[in-house]
Amino acid sequence: MAIIMLYFMAILLALSLPLELEGWWTVQSIAYGVVVFSLFVQAPLLEPLVKQLQRRGHLRADTPEA
């Protein structure tokens, strides 16, 4: 849940940029790209990675998941 708040904050900060700021479109595009990449690429890979690390003994099974 905390990671969703970070994505939300990134989007809000990007949207709050004044239009007079040179390069505001670039900053917004980068922020949106990072959020979309994190949600659609990194998030689905996180659970299999944790399971793989637990199987190999690099991560204890009793470690609380975020």
mmCIF file of the C-alpha atoms, coordinates in Angstrom:
data_MODEL
# 
_entry.id   MODEL 
# 
loop_
_atom_site.group_PDB 
_atom_site.id 
_atom_site.type_symbol 
_atom_site.label_atom_id 
_atom_site.label_alt_id 
_atom_site.label_comp_id 
_atom_site.label_asym_id 
_atom_site.label_entity_id 
_atom_site.label_seq_id 
_atom_site.pdbx_PDB_ins_code 
_atom_site.Cartn_x 
_atom_site.Cartn_y 
_atom_site.Cartn_z 
_atom_site.occupancy 
_atom_site.B_iso_or_equiv 
_atom_site.pdbx_formal_charge 
_atom_site.auth_seq_id 
_atom_site.auth_comp_id 
_atom_site.auth_asym_id 
_atom_site.auth_atom_id 
_atom_site.pdbx_PDB_model_num 
ATOM 1  C CA . MET A 1 1  ? 0.000  0.000   0.000   1.00 0.00 ? 1  MET A CA 1 
ATOM 2  C CA . ALA A 1 2  ? 2.868  2.367   0.769   1.00 0.00 ? 2  ALA A CA 1 
ATOM 3  C CA . ILE A 1 3  ? 4.309  1.943   -2.714  1.00 0.00 ? 3  ILE A CA 1 
ATOM 4  C CA . ILE A 1 4  ? 0.980  2.996   -4.236  1.00 0.00 ? 4  ILE A CA 1 
ATOM 5  C CA . MET A 1 5  ? 1.177  6.195   -2.206  1.00 0.00 ? 5  MET A CA 1 
ATOM 6  C CA . LEU A 1 6  ? 4.641  6.874   -3.625  1.00 0.00 ? 6  LEU A CA 1 
ATOM 7  C CA . TYR A 1 7  ? 3.301  6.477   -7.169  1.00 0.00 ? 7  TYR A CA 1 
ATOM 8  C CA . PHE A 1 8  ? 0.403  8.756   -6.290  1.00 0.00 ? 8  PHE A CA 1 
ATOM 9  C CA . MET A 1 9  ? 2.785  11.376  -4.905  1.00 0.00 ? 9  MET A CA 1 
ATOM 10 C CA . ALA A 1 10 ? 4.988  11.220  -8.018  1.00 0.00 ? 10 ALA A CA 1 
ATOM 11 C CA . ILE A 1 11 ? 1.987  11.852  -10.263 1.00 0.00 ? 11 ILE A CA 1 
ATOM 12 C CA . LEU A 1 12 ? 0.705  14.667  -8.033  1.00 0.00 ? 12 LEU A CA 1 
ATOM 13 C CA . LEU A 1 13 ? 4.087  16.374  -7.967  1.00 0.00 ? 13 LEU A CA 1 
ATOM 14 C CA . ALA A 1 14 ? 4.393  16.105  -11.738 1.00 0.00 ? 14 ALA A CA 1 
ATOM 15 C CA . LEU A 1 15 ? 0.905  17.548  -12.206 1.00 0.00 ? 15 LEU A CA 1 
ATOM 16 C CA . SER A 1 16 ? 1.653  20.436  -9.854  1.00 0.00 ? 16 SER A CA 1 
ATOM 17 C CA . LEU A 1 17 ? 4.448  21.807  -12.039 1.00 0.00 ? 17 LEU A CA 1 
ATOM 18 C CA . PRO A 1 18 ? 3.656  25.269  -13.390 1.00 0.00 ? 18 PRO A CA 1 
ATOM 19 C CA . LEU A 1 19 ? 3.160  25.481  -17.142 1.00 0.00 ? 19 LEU A CA 1 
ATOM 20 C CA . GLU A 1 20 ? 5.655  28.347  -17.258 1.00 0.00 ? 20 GLU A CA 1 
ATOM 21 C CA . LEU A 1 21 ? 8.437  25.978  -16.189 1.00 0.00 ? 21 LEU A CA 1 
ATOM 22 C CA . GLU A 1 22 ? 10.629 25.089  -19.124 1.00 0.00 ? 22 GLU A CA 1 
ATOM 23 C CA . GLY A 1 23 ? 10.526 21.347  -19.691 1.00 0.00 ? 23 GLY A CA 1 
ATOM 24 C CA . TRP A 1 24 ? 7.413  20.651  -17.598 1.00 0.00 ? 24 TRP A CA 1 
ATOM 25 C CA . TRP A 1 25 ? 6.149  18.251  -20.261 1.00 0.00 ? 25 TRP A CA 1 
ATOM 26 C CA . THR A 1 26 ? 9.384  16.258  -20.100 1.00 0.00 ? 26 THR A CA 1 
ATOM 27 C CA . VAL A 1 27 ? 9.235  15.969  -16.314 1.00 0.00 ? 27 VAL A CA 1 
ATOM 28 C CA . GLN A 1 28 ? 5.602  14.836  -16.435 1.00 0.00 ? 28 GLN A CA 1 
ATOM 29 C CA . SER A 1 29 ? 6.352  12.287  -19.136 1.00 0.00 ? 29 SER A CA 1 
ATOM 30 C CA . ILE A 1 30 ? 9.251  10.836  -17.165 1.00 0.00 ? 30 ILE A CA 1 
ATOM 31 C CA . ALA A 1 31 ? 7.158  10.622  -13.983 1.00 0.00 ? 31 ALA A CA 1 
ATOM 32 C CA . TYR A 1 32 ? 4.320  8.854   -15.794 1.00 0.00 ? 32 TYR A CA 1 
ATOM 33 C CA . GLY A 1 33 ? 6.774  6.509   -17.508 1.00 0.00 ? 33 GLY A CA 1 
ATOM 34 C CA . VAL A 1 34 ? 8.416  5.510   -14.239 1.00 0.00 ? 34 VAL A CA 1 
ATOM 35 C CA . VAL A 1 35 ? 5.061  4.846   -12.572 1.00 0.00 ? 35 VAL A CA 1 
ATOM 36 C CA . VAL A 1 36 ? 3.714  2.820   -15.503 1.00 0.00 ? 36 VAL A CA 1 
ATOM 37 C CA . PHE A 1 37 ? 6.950  0.823   -15.774 1.00 0.00 ? 37 PHE A CA 1 
ATOM 38 C CA . SER A 1 38 ? 6.884  0.060   -12.052 1.00 0.00 ? 38 SER A CA 1 
ATOM 39 C CA . LEU A 1 39 ? 3.253  -1.020  -12.069 1.00 0.00 ? 39 LEU A CA 1 
ATOM 40 C CA . PHE A 1 40 ? 3.280  -3.139  -15.212 1.00 0.00 ? 40 PHE A CA 1 
ATOM 41 C CA . VAL A 1 41 ? 6.831  -4.534  -15.308 1.00 0.00 ? 41 VAL A CA 1 
ATOM 42 C CA . GLN A 1 42 ? 8.333  -4.605  -11.825 1.00 0.00 ? 42 GLN A CA 1 
ATOM 43 C CA . ALA A 1 43 ? 5.231  -5.419  -9.769  1.00 0.00 ? 43 ALA A CA 1 
ATOM 44 C CA . PRO A 1 44 ? 4.363  -8.718  -11.526 1.00 0.00 ? 44 PRO A CA 1 
ATOM 45 C CA . LEU A 1 45 ? 7.981  -9.884  -11.188 1.00 0.00 ? 45 LEU A CA 1 
ATOM 46 C CA . LEU A 1 46 ? 8.262  -9.195  -7.460  1.00 0.00 ? 46 LEU A CA 1 
ATOM 47 C CA . GLU A 1 47 ? 6.340  -12.221 -6.147  1.00 0.00 ? 47 GLU A CA 1 
ATOM 48 C CA . PRO A 1 48 ? 8.225  -14.806 -8.277  1.00 0.00 ? 48 PRO A CA 1 
ATOM 49 C CA . LEU A 1 49 ? 11.521 -13.186 -7.249  1.00 0.00 ? 49 LEU A CA 1 
ATOM 50 C CA . VAL A 1 50 ? 10.666 -13.442 -3.545  1.00 0.00 ? 50 VAL A CA 1 
ATOM 51 C CA . LYS A 1 51 ? 9.644  -17.100 -3.937  1.00 0.00 ? 51 LYS A CA 1 
ATOM 52 C CA . GLN A 1 52 ? 12.872 -17.880 -5.813  1.00 0.00 ? 52 GLN A CA 1 
ATOM 53 C CA . LEU A 1 53 ? 14.973 -16.209 -3.119  1.00 0.00 ? 53 LEU A CA 1 
ATOM 54 C CA . GLN A 1 54 ? 13.121 -18.121 -0.394  1.00 0.00 ? 54 GLN A CA 1 
ATOM 55 C CA . ARG A 1 55 ? 13.721 -21.436 -2.183  1.00 0.00 ? 55 ARG A CA 1 
ATOM 56 C CA . ARG A 1 56 ? 17.435 -20.722 -2.499  1.00 0.00 ? 56 ARG A CA 1 
ATOM 57 C CA . GLY A 1 57 ? 17.707 -19.730 1.152   1.00 0.00 ? 57 GLY A CA 1 
ATOM 58 C CA . HIS A 1 58 ? 18.633 -16.107 0.534   1.00 0.00 ? 58 HIS A CA 1 
ATOM 59 C CA . LEU A 1 59 ? 15.417 -14.907 2.150   1.00 0.00 ? 59 LEU A CA 1 
ATOM 60 C CA . ARG A 1 60 ? 13.827 -16.387 5.255   1.00 0.00 ? 60 ARG A CA 1 
ATOM 61 C CA . ALA A 1 61 ? 10.269 -17.637 4.834   1.00 0.00 ? 61 ALA A CA 1 
ATOM 62 C CA . ASP A 1 62 ? 9.169  -15.923 8.054   1.00 0.00 ? 62 ASP A CA 1 
ATOM 63 C CA . THR A 1 63 ? 10.190 -12.502 6.753   1.00 0.00 ? 63 THR A CA 1 
ATOM 64 C CA . PRO A 1 64 ? 7.033  -10.361 6.662   1.00 0.00 ? 64 PRO A CA 1 
ATOM 65 C CA . GLU A 1 65 ? 5.973  -9.384  3.186   1.00 0.00 ? 65 GLU A CA 1 
ATOM 66 C CA . ALA A 1 66 ? 5.326  -5.731  2.434   1.00 0.00 ? 66 ALA A CA 1 
# 
